[in-house]
Amino acid sequence: MSSNAFALGGKSALVVGANNVVGCAVATALAEAGADVVVATSTPSAQEEAAVQLCISQVHALGRKGFAHTLDATNEREVGELVQRTVAELGRLDILVNAQDRAFAKPTAETTLHEWRRVLDVNLTIPYLTCRAAAGAMQAQGAGRIINIVSLLGERGMANGAAYCAAQGGVLNLTRAVALEWARSGITVNAIGAGWTEGMGFMANEALQQQLLRYIPSRRLAQPEDIAATAVYLASDMTGFVTGQVIWVDGGMRTRL
Amino acid sequence: MRILDTLKLEGKVIIVTGAGRGLGRAMALALADAGADIVAAARTQAQIDETATLVYEQGRRCHAIATDVTSSASVNAMVETVIREFGRIDVLVNNAGGASSGWQKPVEAITDEQWRGGMDLNINSAFYCCRAVIPHMLSQGGGKIINVTSGVGVRPMKYNYMYATAKAGMINFTRALAFNYADRNIQANLILPGIFPHEDPAMMQFWQGGKYIPVGRVGKDEELGPACVFLASEASNYMNGEMIALEGGGLAGGEVPTGFAPIFPLQGADR
């Protein structure tokens, strides 16, 4: 092991959902570690587009190459084009991070089928499409790292969270299944189980945030950088024997729920 | 390069039990490579002296302290020596352990001595070390504990009762430590190593090179060190009570999808 064992120089990464604070922190950390990074939206809104533009400027400020890309990542064709553009402009694709996150809470009886499908589309169908598209490029290289960021609710239920919990749990088991499927291709597929992270989804609710702080053993919310550091470890060459795993970064939350 | 800086361990003092060989030595060397000073604690002085020499070659200090981790008096004496020599303890790696006590036996053939001996080595040792080290971590304002468990601690293996019990105990001991000390900045996490034969030809042959493991190979010692460095570093400060499993994918789907693990023969019974 050399001192810069975790360095990612010469690698090319794609972060989908880089519009949110966690996705952008991951993109920035990967760039800090030396990777070139593409930052993509999950859905084509003006707000998400502005966020990924801001994120790519941070990547460029670190001296790394990459571009921002606006797409509807629930669309199979657009995801294929994104992966093609990444490989065409950066020469390869070594690391895929799925950071999209659509928070949703509503009593199940009041949730419409349209809402249910939308939550599953953004949270679960996007990683399915991006994993599938990226694995093609990675298989040709004989190596790759896929990192899906999931919520604590992927493993625990929450009242009024049926759609979100189902989608997040789906991402966890998608991770395990494709990890096995691609195990002999040099592609590892892992998840980061993110605790309650400042600036994300449900955390906009100040009352909930205060309530949670009493329950989180570490007595603080996760910072996006906590998640990003784990992504750098998983993206490194040092994790070829780690696959199909969830690394939980939750301030000890899972020890008590 | 800020993220890579958080993975450095300069100035940290790290105790590694069972550091005389195998996984313990691999982790000690990786931690030293990341900048830490090492305390190599194990029973056999000659082996930890060898680890110490390798650490010195990396330009770091290493104190090899012969320790019987199954004795709380021996553990307490070791920790006192560390505080006297280094003045602090930043990370404790509870790696000492072994599966041999009472294995390959049905439960009714395991003696009290075998069961207790195994518990002493695998789980009581971690308790003794944590009990001795945590007060120093608390007075320093925090610290990290890295406990080594096993795949057998999650999925039992045939005729391996003691190890399965002790290593499962290690997992919940770690979670209990995390829960209780999180608010005082102590993080306790686990490393779960899968099959690491350390290039021992007999072990390589027994495990068939790892052909039934989803990734199609066994683990390499140099893959363990970085996981330990990550958990010892500030990069993992929000990880607490959790685990990094390095096992090639078996736990994601059981061992069946890509073949069958060899089963140890049963000794001392006819079934």
Short mmCIF file of C-alpha atoms in Angstrom, two decimals:
data_model
loop_
_atom_site.label_atom_id
_atom_site.label_comp_id
_atom_site.label_asym_id
_atom_site.label_seq_id
_atom_site.Cartn_x
_atom_site.Cartn_y
_atom_site.Cartn_z
CA MET A 1 0.00 0.00 0.00
CA SER A 2 1.38 3.36 -0.92
CA SER A 3 0.50 6.54 0.91
CA ASN A 4 -1.69 7.71 -1.92
CA ALA A 5 -3.51 4.39 -2.16
CA PHE A 6 -6.83 6.19 -2.31
CA ALA A 7 -5.84 8.60 -5.08
CA LEU A 8 -8.01 8.50 -8.20
CA GLY A 9 -5.71 10.12 -10.74
CA GLY A 10 -6.39 9.03 -14.32
CA LYS A 11 -9.90 7.85 -13.51
CA SER A 12 -13.14 9.16 -14.89
CA ALA A 13 -16.32 9.38 -12.82
CA LEU A 14 -19.99 10.03 -13.52
CA VAL A 15 -22.19 11.35 -10.71
CA VAL A 16 -25.93 11.24 -11.40
CA GLY A 17 -27.96 13.46 -9.11
CA ALA A 18 -25.04 15.84 -8.61
CA ASN A 19 -27.64 18.58 -8.29
CA ASN A 20 -28.20 17.72 -4.62
CA VAL A 21 -25.70 18.54 -1.89
CA VAL A 22 -24.54 14.96 -1.39
CA GLY A 23 -24.05 14.29 -5.10
CA CYS A 24 -22.11 17.51 -5.52
CA ALA A 25 -19.96 16.78 -2.44
CA VAL A 26 -19.15 13.35 -3.87
CA ALA A 27 -18.28 14.86 -7.27
CA THR A 28 -16.02 17.41 -5.61
CA ALA A 29 -14.30 14.81 -3.40
CA LEU A 30 -13.68 12.52 -6.38
CA ALA A 31 -12.13 15.49 -8.18
CA GLU A 32 -10.02 16.35 -5.10
CA ALA A 33 -8.75 12.76 -5.15
CA GLY A 34 -7.74 13.25 -8.79
CA ALA A 35 -10.61 11.97 -10.93
CA ASP A 36 -12.19 13.73 -13.88
CA VAL A 37 -15.90 14.05 -13.18
CA VAL A 38 -19.14 14.37 -15.12
CA VAL A 39 -22.02 15.79 -13.10
CA ALA A 40 -25.55 15.06 -14.23
CA THR A 41 -29.05 15.96 -13.16
CA SER A 42 -31.66 13.33 -12.36
CA THR A 43 -34.51 15.28 -13.95
CA PRO A 44 -34.35 18.15 -16.45
CA SER A 45 -35.40 21.13 -14.32
CA ALA A 46 -33.91 24.60 -14.40
CA GLN A 47 -33.10 24.30 -10.72
CA GLU A 48 -31.18 21.03 -11.16
CA GLU A 49 -29.41 22.43 -14.21
CA ALA A 50 -28.21 25.46 -12.24
CA ALA A 51 -27.01 23.18 -9.44
CA VAL A 52 -24.92 20.93 -11.69
CA GLN A 53 -23.45 23.99 -13.41
CA LEU A 54 -22.32 25.24 -10.02
CA CYS A 55 -20.95 21.80 -9.16
CA ILE A 56 -18.92 21.46 -12.36
CA SER A 57 -17.35 24.84 -11.71
CA GLN A 58 -16.01 23.39 -8.43
CA VAL A 59 -14.63 20.36 -10.28
CA HIS A 60 -12.94 22.64 -12.83
CA ALA A 61 -11.57 24.85 -10.04
CA LEU A 62 -9.76 21.76 -8.74
CA GLY A 63 -8.06 21.45 -12.11
CA ARG A 64 -10.04 18.40 -13.21
CA LYS A 65 -11.79 17.85 -16.51
CA GLY A 66 -15.48 17.08 -16.87
CA PHE A 67 -18.81 18.56 -17.88
CA ALA A 68 -22.29 19.18 -16.56
CA HIS A 69 -25.11 17.35 -18.30
CA THR A 70 -28.83 17.95 -17.99
CA LEU A 71 -31.03 14.96 -18.65
CA ASP A 72 -34.07 13.02 -17.62
CA ALA A 73 -32.25 10.05 -16.11
CA THR A 74 -35.46 8.03 -15.97
CA ASN A 75 -35.25 7.90 -19.78
CA GLU A 76 -33.30 4.92 -21.11
CA ARG A 77 -32.12 6.63 -24.29
CA GLU A 78 -30.92 9.77 -22.51
CA VAL A 79 -28.96 7.69 -19.99
CA GLY A 80 -27.29 5.80 -22.84
CA GLU A 81 -26.34 9.11 -24.47
CA LEU A 82 -24.90 10.40 -21.19
CA VAL A 83 -22.65 7.36 -20.79
CA GLN A 84 -21.59 7.60 -24.45
CA ARG A 85 -20.75 11.28 -24.09
CA THR A 86 -18.77 10.58 -20.90
CA VAL A 87 -16.65 7.91 -22.58
CA ALA A 88 -16.25 10.06 -25.72
CA GLU A 89 -15.10 13.17 -23.85
CA LEU A 90 -13.14 11.65 -20.94
CA GLY A 91 -11.92 8.51 -22.68
CA ARG A 92 -13.30 6.03 -20.16
CA LEU A 93 -15.75 5.45 -17.31
CA ASP A 94 -14.34 4.01 -14.08
CA ILE A 95 -16.73 5.22 -11.40
CA LEU A 96 -20.51 5.63 -11.39
CA VAL A 97 -22.23 7.25 -8.43
CA ASN A 98 -26.01 7.35 -8.11
CA ALA A 99 -26.88 10.20 -5.80
CA GLN A 100 -30.37 11.12 -6.97
CA ASP A 101 -32.89 11.37 -4.18
CA ARG A 102 -36.57 12.22 -4.28
CA ALA A 103 -38.01 12.52 -0.81
CA PHE A 104 -41.69 11.69 -0.48
CA ALA A 105 -43.95 11.27 2.53
CA LYS A 106 -47.71 10.91 2.46
CA PRO A 107 -50.22 8.55 4.00
CA THR A 108 -50.27 5.48 1.79
CA ALA A 109 -54.04 5.56 1.32
CA GLU A 110 -53.73 9.09 -0.09
CA THR A 111 -50.74 8.37 -2.34
CA THR A 112 -51.77 8.28 -5.98
CA LEU A 113 -50.45 5.65 -8.36
CA HIS A 114 -48.85 8.48 -10.32
CA GLU A 115 -46.95 9.67 -7.21
CA TRP A 116 -45.88 6.12 -6.35
CA ARG A 117 -44.53 5.57 -9.87
CA ARG A 118 -42.69 8.88 -9.88
CA VAL A 119 -40.94 8.10 -6.56
CA LEU A 120 -39.91 4.65 -7.82
CA ASP A 121 -38.82 6.08 -11.18
CA VAL A 122 -36.44 8.64 -9.73
CA ASN A 123 -35.12 6.63 -6.78
CA LEU A 124 -35.02 3.12 -8.20
CA THR A 125 -35.32 3.13 -12.00
CA ILE A 126 -32.52 5.68 -12.44
CA PRO A 127 -29.91 3.45 -10.71
CA TYR A 128 -31.15 0.48 -12.72
CA LEU A 129 -30.71 2.38 -16.00
CA THR A 130 -27.38 4.00 -15.11
CA CYS A 131 -25.86 0.80 -13.67
CA ARG A 132 -26.84 -1.08 -16.81
CA ALA A 133 -25.48 1.56 -19.17
CA ALA A 134 -22.24 2.10 -17.21
CA ALA A 135 -21.56 -1.61 -16.76
CA GLY A 136 -21.25 -1.98 -20.53
CA ALA A 137 -18.40 0.53 -20.65
CA MET A 138 -16.82 -0.90 -17.49
CA GLN A 139 -16.95 -4.48 -18.73
CA ALA A 140 -15.01 -3.44 -21.81
CA GLN A 141 -12.33 -1.99 -19.49
CA GLY A 142 -12.35 -5.02 -17.17
CA ALA A 143 -12.84 -2.85 -14.10
CA GLY A 144 -15.29 -0.43 -12.56
CA ARG A 145 -16.79 0.92 -9.37
CA ILE A 146 -20.50 1.55 -8.93
CA ILE A 147 -21.69 3.31 -5.79
CA ASN A 148 -25.38 3.76 -5.04
CA ILE A 149 -26.28 6.17 -2.28
CA VAL A 150 -29.31 5.03 -0.33
CA SER A 151 -31.22 6.21 2.69
CA LEU A 152 -31.54 4.61 6.12
CA LEU A 153 -35.14 4.06 5.03
CA GLY A 154 -33.84 1.45 2.59
CA GLU A 155 -33.67 -0.87 5.57
CA ARG A 156 -36.23 0.56 7.94
CA GLY A 157 -39.85 1.48 7.54
CA MET A 158 -41.38 4.88 8.21
CA ALA A 159 -45.03 5.73 8.58
CA ASN A 160 -46.21 7.65 5.50
CA GLY A 161 -43.02 6.63 3.68
CA ALA A 162 -44.19 3.54 1.78
CA ALA A 163 -43.13 4.65 -1.71
CA TYR A 164 -39.79 6.06 -0.59
CA CYS A 165 -38.99 3.08 1.66
CA ALA A 166 -39.89 0.63 -1.10
CA ALA A 167 -37.72 2.46 -3.63
CA GLN A 168 -34.73 2.78 -1.33
CA GLY A 169 -34.96 -0.86 -0.26
CA GLY A 170 -35.13 -1.73 -3.93
CA VAL A 171 -31.86 0.08 -4.61
CA LEU A 172 -30.16 -1.93 -1.84
CA ASN A 173 -31.19 -5.24 -3.30
CA LEU A 174 -30.50 -4.06 -6.86
CA THR A 175 -26.98 -3.36 -5.60
CA ARG A 176 -26.57 -6.87 -4.20
CA ALA A 177 -27.98 -8.56 -7.29
CA VAL A 178 -25.89 -6.77 -9.91
CA ALA A 179 -22.81 -7.05 -7.66
CA LEU A 180 -23.11 -10.83 -8.02
CA GLU A 181 -23.94 -10.64 -11.70
CA TRP A 182 -20.88 -8.57 -12.56
CA ALA A 183 -18.54 -9.95 -9.88
CA ARG A 184 -16.25 -11.65 -12.38
CA SER A 185 -16.00 -8.59 -14.63
CA GLY A 186 -13.94 -6.57 -12.16
CA ILE A 187 -16.91 -4.32 -11.45
CA THR A 188 -17.77 -3.84 -7.81
CA VAL A 189 -21.20 -2.54 -6.86
CA ASN A 190 -21.74 -1.17 -3.37
CA ALA A 191 -24.07 1.17 -1.58
CA ILE A 192 -23.48 3.91 0.92
CA GLY A 193 -26.25 4.04 3.47
CA ALA A 194 -26.47 7.71 4.24
CA GLY A 195 -27.79 8.87 7.58
CA TRP A 196 -29.84 12.01 7.93
CA THR A 197 -27.77 14.48 5.95
CA GLU A 198 -27.84 18.26 6.26
CA GLY A 199 -29.38 19.86 3.20
CA MET A 200 -31.11 16.71 1.95
CA GLY A 201 -34.79 15.89 1.33
CA PHE A 202 -36.59 15.39 4.60
CA MET A 203 -34.04 17.53 6.46
CA ALA A 204 -35.72 20.66 5.16
CA ASN A 205 -38.24 20.03 7.94
CA GLU A 206 -36.77 21.91 10.91
CA ALA A 207 -39.01 20.22 13.50
CA LEU A 208 -38.03 16.77 12.23
CA GLN A 209 -34.38 17.78 12.28
CA GLN A 210 -34.55 18.83 15.93
CA GLN A 211 -36.38 15.64 16.83
CA LEU A 212 -33.81 13.49 15.03
CA LEU A 213 -30.85 15.15 16.70
CA ARG A 214 -32.07 13.78 20.00
CA TYR A 215 -31.97 10.27 18.57
CA ILE A 216 -28.76 10.26 16.53
CA PRO A 217 -26.05 8.82 18.79
CA SER A 218 -23.43 11.21 17.32
CA ARG A 219 -25.72 14.17 18.13
CA ARG A 220 -25.19 15.75 14.73
CA LEU A 221 -26.52 15.35 11.21
CA ALA A 222 -24.26 13.87 8.54
CA GLN A 223 -22.41 16.43 6.48
CA PRO A 224 -22.31 15.76 2.71
CA GLU A 225 -18.52 15.41 3.10
CA ASP A 226 -18.99 12.41 5.41
CA ILE A 227 -20.75 10.57 2.60
CA ALA A 228 -18.26 11.81 0.01
CA ALA A 229 -15.24 10.47 1.94
CA THR A 230 -16.76 6.99 1.94
CA ALA A 231 -17.37 7.28 -1.80
CA VAL A 232 -13.67 8.05 -2.35
CA TYR A 233 -12.69 4.94 -0.37
CA LEU A 234 -15.10 2.76 -2.35
CA ALA A 235 -14.02 4.29 -5.66
CA SER A 236 -10.35 3.50 -5.04
CA ASP A 237 -8.36 0.55 -6.34
CA MET A 238 -8.22 -0.78 -2.78
CA THR A 239 -11.77 -2.17 -2.74
CA GLY A 240 -11.73 -4.94 -5.35
CA PHE A 241 -12.77 -7.47 -2.67
CA VAL A 242 -15.65 -5.34 -1.39
CA THR A 243 -18.81 -5.89 -3.41
CA GLY A 244 -22.53 -6.18 -2.80
CA GLN A 245 -22.10 -4.34 0.48
CA VAL A 246 -23.76 -1.38 2.13
CA ILE A 247 -21.49 0.88 4.12
CA TRP A 248 -23.65 2.81 6.52
CA VAL A 249 -22.55 6.31 7.41
CA ASP A 250 -25.20 7.34 9.86
CA GLY A 251 -23.66 8.57 13.11
CA GLY A 252 -24.60 5.34 14.85
CA MET A 253 -28.28 5.70 14.01
CA ARG A 254 -28.67 2.07 12.99
CA THR A 255 -27.46 0.87 16.40
CA ARG A 256 -30.75 2.03 17.83
CA LEU A 257 -33.37 1.60 15.12
CA MET B 1 -6.25 17.22 -2.09
CA ARG B 2 -8.15 17.81 1.15
CA ILE B 3 -10.00 14.49 1.04
CA LEU B 4 -6.75 12.54 0.74
CA ASP B 5 -5.32 14.49 3.69
CA THR B 6 -8.16 13.28 5.91
CA LEU B 7 -6.99 9.72 5.21
CA LYS B 8 -3.57 10.35 6.72
CA LEU B 9 -2.72 9.15 10.22
CA GLU B 10 0.36 11.19 11.10
CA GLY B 11 0.90 11.54 14.85
CA LYS B 12 -1.65 8.90 15.78
CA VAL B 13 -0.82 6.04 18.15
CA ILE B 14 -2.53 2.79 17.22
CA ILE B 15 -2.62 -0.49 19.14
CA VAL B 16 -3.05 -3.59 16.99
CA THR B 17 -3.60 -6.88 18.83
CA GLY B 18 -2.54 -10.07 17.12
CA ALA B 19 -0.09 -7.99 15.08
CA GLY B 20 2.56 -10.70 14.85
CA ARG B 21 1.28 -12.21 11.65
CA GLY B 22 -1.48 -12.42 9.06
CA LEU B 23 -4.20 -9.81 9.05
CA GLY B 24 -2.87 -8.04 12.14
CA ARG B 25 0.53 -7.51 10.59
CA ALA B 26 -0.99 -6.40 7.29
CA MET B 27 -3.12 -3.82 9.08
CA ALA B 28 -0.23 -2.62 11.27
CA LEU B 29 1.95 -2.03 8.22
CA ALA B 30 -0.78 -0.19 6.33
CA LEU B 31 -1.51 2.03 9.34
CA ALA B 32 2.21 2.81 9.67
CA ASP B 33 2.38 3.52 5.95
CA ALA B 34 -0.39 6.10 6.44
CA GLY B 35 1.73 7.75 9.13
CA ALA B 36 0.75 6.17 12.45
CA ASP B 37 3.00 4.92 15.23
CA ILE B 38 2.15 1.33 16.10
CA VAL B 39 1.91 -0.78 19.20
CA ALA B 40 2.12 -4.41 18.13
CA ALA B 41 0.60 -6.57 20.85
CA ALA B 42 0.57 -10.36 20.68
CA ARG B 43 1.74 -13.36 22.64
CA THR B 44 4.84 -14.28 20.63
CA GLN B 45 7.63 -11.73 21.06
CA ALA B 46 9.63 -12.95 18.05
CA GLN B 47 6.68 -12.38 15.70
CA ILE B 48 5.82 -8.88 16.91
CA ASP B 49 9.52 -7.99 16.85
CA GLU B 50 9.47 -8.90 13.17
CA THR B 51 6.40 -6.69 12.64
CA ALA B 52 8.20 -3.88 14.51
CA THR B 53 11.21 -4.19 12.22
CA LEU B 54 8.96 -3.86 9.18
CA VAL B 55 7.27 -0.79 10.68
CA TYR B 56 10.66 0.82 11.46
CA GLU B 57 11.63 0.25 7.82
CA GLN B 58 8.65 2.47 6.93
CA GLY B 59 10.09 5.19 9.15
CA ARG B 60 7.53 4.87 11.96
CA ARG B 61 7.88 3.96 15.60
CA CYS B 62 6.66 0.56 16.72
CA HIS B 63 6.59 -0.83 20.21
CA ALA B 64 6.32 -4.62 20.31
CA ILE B 65 4.72 -5.56 23.62
CA ALA B 66 4.27 -9.25 24.38
CA THR B 67 0.67 -9.46 25.58
CA ASP B 68 -1.69 -12.27 26.47
CA VAL B 69 -5.00 -10.70 25.46
CA THR B 70 -6.90 -13.43 27.30
CA SER B 71 -5.57 -11.98 30.56
CA SER B 72 -6.97 -8.63 31.70
CA ALA B 73 -3.84 -8.08 33.85
CA SER B 74 -1.62 -8.51 30.79
CA VAL B 75 -3.82 -6.17 28.73
CA ASN B 76 -3.86 -3.51 31.48
CA ALA B 77 -0.07 -3.68 31.76
CA MET B 78 0.28 -3.30 27.98
CA VAL B 79 -1.99 -0.23 27.91
CA GLU B 80 -0.09 1.35 30.83
CA THR B 81 3.16 0.85 28.93
CA VAL B 82 1.68 2.49 25.83
CA ILE B 83 0.55 5.53 27.80
CA ARG B 84 3.97 5.78 29.46
CA GLU B 85 5.88 5.51 26.16
CA PHE B 86 3.59 7.33 23.72
CA GLY B 87 1.38 9.41 26.02
CA ARG B 88 -1.82 8.68 24.09
CA ILE B 89 -3.92 6.07 22.26
CA ASP B 90 -5.88 7.20 19.22
CA VAL B 91 -7.01 3.91 17.75
CA LEU B 92 -7.42 0.38 19.08
CA VAL B 93 -7.61 -2.50 16.60
CA ASN B 94 -9.01 -5.65 18.24
CA ASN B 95 -7.73 -8.19 15.78
CA ALA B 96 -6.53 -11.06 18.02
CA GLY B 97 -8.61 -14.18 17.59
CA GLY B 98 -8.77 -17.67 16.25
CA ALA B 99 -11.30 -20.32 15.26
CA SER B 100 -9.48 -23.46 16.33
CA SER B 101 -10.78 -23.92 19.88
CA GLY B 102 -13.43 -26.65 19.71
CA TRP B 103 -14.02 -26.48 15.99
CA GLN B 104 -14.85 -29.36 13.69
CA LYS B 105 -16.92 -30.75 16.53
CA PRO B 106 -20.65 -31.14 17.04
CA VAL B 107 -21.93 -29.05 19.91
CA GLU B 108 -22.19 -32.01 22.29
CA ALA B 109 -18.48 -32.80 21.89
CA ILE B 110 -17.18 -29.33 22.78
CA THR B 111 -15.61 -29.15 26.24
CA ASP B 112 -15.97 -26.31 28.74
CA GLU B 113 -12.28 -25.53 28.30
CA GLN B 114 -12.57 -25.29 24.52
CA TRP B 115 -15.62 -23.04 24.70
CA ARG B 116 -14.19 -20.77 27.39
CA GLY B 117 -10.78 -20.68 25.78
CA GLY B 118 -12.32 -19.56 22.49
CA MET B 119 -14.45 -16.90 24.16
CA ASP B 120 -11.42 -15.64 26.08
CA LEU B 121 -9.40 -15.24 22.91
CA ASN B 122 -12.10 -13.90 20.60
CA ILE B 123 -14.42 -11.73 22.62
CA ASN B 124 -13.23 -11.33 26.22
CA SER B 125 -9.94 -10.04 24.82
CA ALA B 126 -11.76 -7.21 23.01
CA PHE B 127 -13.65 -6.35 26.19
CA TYR B 128 -10.42 -6.23 28.23
CA CYS B 129 -8.71 -4.00 25.64
CA CYS B 130 -11.68 -1.62 25.31
CA ARG B 131 -12.07 -1.38 29.08
CA ALA B 132 -8.41 -0.44 29.46
CA VAL B 133 -8.23 1.96 26.49
CA ILE B 134 -11.54 3.85 26.55
CA PRO B 135 -10.76 5.96 29.67
CA HIS B 136 -7.67 7.30 27.88
CA MET B 137 -9.69 8.03 24.74
CA LEU B 138 -12.31 9.86 26.79
CA SER B 139 -9.69 12.03 28.49
CA GLN B 140 -8.14 12.80 25.09
CA GLY B 141 -11.53 13.82 23.67
CA GLY B 142 -12.18 10.81 21.46
CA GLY B 143 -10.77 7.85 19.64
CA LYS B 144 -11.55 4.98 17.31
CA ILE B 145 -12.03 1.29 17.92
CA ILE B 146 -11.81 -1.16 15.05
CA ASN B 147 -13.01 -4.67 15.81
CA VAL B 148 -12.36 -7.60 13.52
CA THR B 149 -15.25 -9.98 13.01
CA SER B 150 -15.74 -12.75 10.49
CA GLY B 151 -18.20 -13.93 7.87
CA VAL B 152 -18.90 -16.71 10.37
CA GLY B 153 -20.19 -14.01 12.72
CA VAL B 154 -22.97 -13.28 10.23
CA ARG B 155 -23.60 -16.71 8.68
CA PRO B 156 -22.64 -19.74 10.78
CA MET B 157 -20.39 -22.35 9.31
CA LYS B 158 -20.64 -26.07 9.86
CA TYR B 159 -19.12 -27.27 13.17
CA ASN B 160 -17.75 -23.87 14.06
CA TYR B 161 -19.96 -22.97 17.03
CA MET B 162 -17.54 -21.11 19.25
CA TYR B 163 -16.22 -18.81 16.52
CA ALA B 164 -19.71 -18.13 15.15
CA THR B 165 -20.89 -17.15 18.62
CA ALA B 166 -17.88 -15.06 19.56
CA LYS B 167 -17.71 -13.20 16.23
CA ALA B 168 -21.45 -12.44 16.30
CA GLY B 169 -20.86 -11.17 19.83
CA MET B 170 -18.13 -8.93 18.49
CA ILE B 171 -20.61 -7.32 16.10
CA ASN B 172 -23.12 -6.41 18.79
CA PHE B 173 -20.37 -5.44 21.25
CA THR B 174 -19.20 -2.96 18.63
CA ARG B 175 -22.69 -1.60 18.10
CA ALA B 176 -23.15 -1.21 21.85
CA LEU B 177 -19.85 0.66 22.15
CA ALA B 178 -20.83 2.92 19.25
CA PHE B 179 -24.21 3.68 20.74
CA ASN B 180 -22.85 4.45 24.20
CA TYR B 181 -19.79 6.52 23.28
CA ALA B 182 -20.86 8.26 20.07
CA ASP B 183 -21.67 11.49 21.91
CA ARG B 184 -18.15 11.52 23.35
CA ASN B 185 -16.51 11.19 19.95
CA ILE B 186 -15.53 7.54 20.07
CA GLN B 187 -16.33 5.59 16.92
CA ALA B 188 -16.40 1.79 17.00
CA ASN B 189 -16.61 -0.05 13.69
CA LEU B 190 -15.98 -3.49 12.27
CA ILE B 191 -13.88 -5.04 9.58
CA LEU B 192 -15.19 -8.34 8.26
CA PRO B 193 -12.46 -10.14 6.35
CA GLY B 194 -13.57 -12.98 4.13
CA ILE B 195 -11.08 -15.59 2.98
CA PHE B 196 -7.52 -14.27 3.32
CA PRO B 197 -5.06 -17.18 3.05
CA HIS B 198 -1.98 -14.91 3.30
CA GLU B 199 -0.37 -16.78 0.39
CA ASP B 200 -0.18 -19.96 2.48
CA PRO B 201 -0.19 -22.72 -0.18
CA ALA B 202 -2.12 -25.18 2.01
CA MET B 203 -4.82 -22.57 2.68
CA MET B 204 -4.92 -21.57 -0.98
CA GLN B 205 -5.49 -25.21 -1.87
CA PHE B 206 -8.17 -25.72 0.78
CA TRP B 207 -10.09 -22.66 -0.38
CA GLN B 208 -9.50 -23.66 -4.01
CA GLY B 209 -8.11 -20.24 -4.79
CA GLY B 210 -11.53 -18.77 -4.03
CA LYS B 211 -13.24 -20.16 -7.10
CA TYR B 212 -16.62 -20.29 -5.31
CA ILE B 213 -16.34 -16.67 -4.16
CA PRO B 214 -18.39 -14.40 -6.45
CA VAL B 215 -15.38 -12.32 -7.53
CA GLY B 216 -13.55 -15.58 -8.26
CA ARG B 217 -10.56 -15.11 -6.02
CA VAL B 218 -9.49 -14.92 -2.38
CA GLY B 219 -8.60 -11.69 -0.60
CA LYS B 220 -5.16 -10.13 -0.74
CA ASP B 221 -3.52 -8.84 2.44
CA GLU B 222 -2.89 -5.47 0.83
CA GLU B 223 -6.67 -4.96 0.48
CA LEU B 224 -7.27 -5.14 4.23
CA GLY B 225 -4.90 -2.39 5.24
CA PRO B 226 -6.72 0.40 3.40
CA ALA B 227 -10.05 -0.51 5.03
CA CYS B 228 -8.34 -0.26 8.41
CA VAL B 229 -6.72 3.06 7.45
CA PHE B 230 -10.10 4.43 6.35
CA LEU B 231 -11.74 3.42 9.64
CA ALA B 232 -8.82 4.81 11.66
CA SER B 233 -8.95 8.14 9.82
CA GLU B 234 -11.08 11.25 10.09
CA ALA B 235 -12.67 10.32 6.76
CA SER B 236 -14.90 7.85 8.62
CA ASN B 237 -15.90 10.12 11.52
CA TYR B 238 -19.65 9.74 10.91
CA MET B 239 -19.44 5.94 10.60
CA ASN B 240 -20.24 4.35 13.93
CA GLY B 241 -21.32 0.84 14.87
CA GLU B 242 -20.95 -0.23 11.24
CA MET B 243 -18.93 -2.59 9.12
CA ILE B 244 -16.74 -2.85 6.06
CA ALA B 245 -16.90 -6.40 4.75
CA LEU B 246 -14.12 -7.50 2.40
CA GLU B 247 -15.32 -10.86 1.23
CA GLY B 248 -15.74 -10.83 -2.53
CA GLY B 249 -19.53 -10.68 -2.67
CA GLY B 250 -20.57 -13.88 -0.90
CA LEU B 251 -22.72 -12.16 1.71
CA ALA B 252 -24.75 -10.36 -0.95
CA GLY B 253 -26.29 -13.56 -2.17
CA GLY B 254 -25.07 -16.45 -0.11
CA GLU B 255 -22.34 -18.71 -1.31
CA VAL B 256 -24.55 -20.74 -3.59
CA PRO B 257 -24.84 -18.58 -6.72
CA THR B 258 -21.27 -19.15 -7.82
CA GLY B 259 -20.47 -22.53 -6.32
CA PHE B 260 -20.13 -24.25 -3.00
CA ALA B 261 -17.68 -23.51 -0.22
CA PRO B 262 -15.68 -26.49 0.93
CA ILE B 263 -17.02 -27.95 4.17
CA PHE B 264 -14.62 -28.83 6.93
CA PRO B 265 -14.71 -32.51 7.89
CA LEU B 266 -16.23 -33.33 11.24
CA GLN B 267 -13.89 -34.69 13.85
CA GLY B 268 -14.79 -36.77 16.87
CA ALA B 269 -18.22 -37.94 15.75
CA ASP B 270 -19.59 -40.22 13.06
CA ARG B 271 -21.98 -37.94 11.31
#
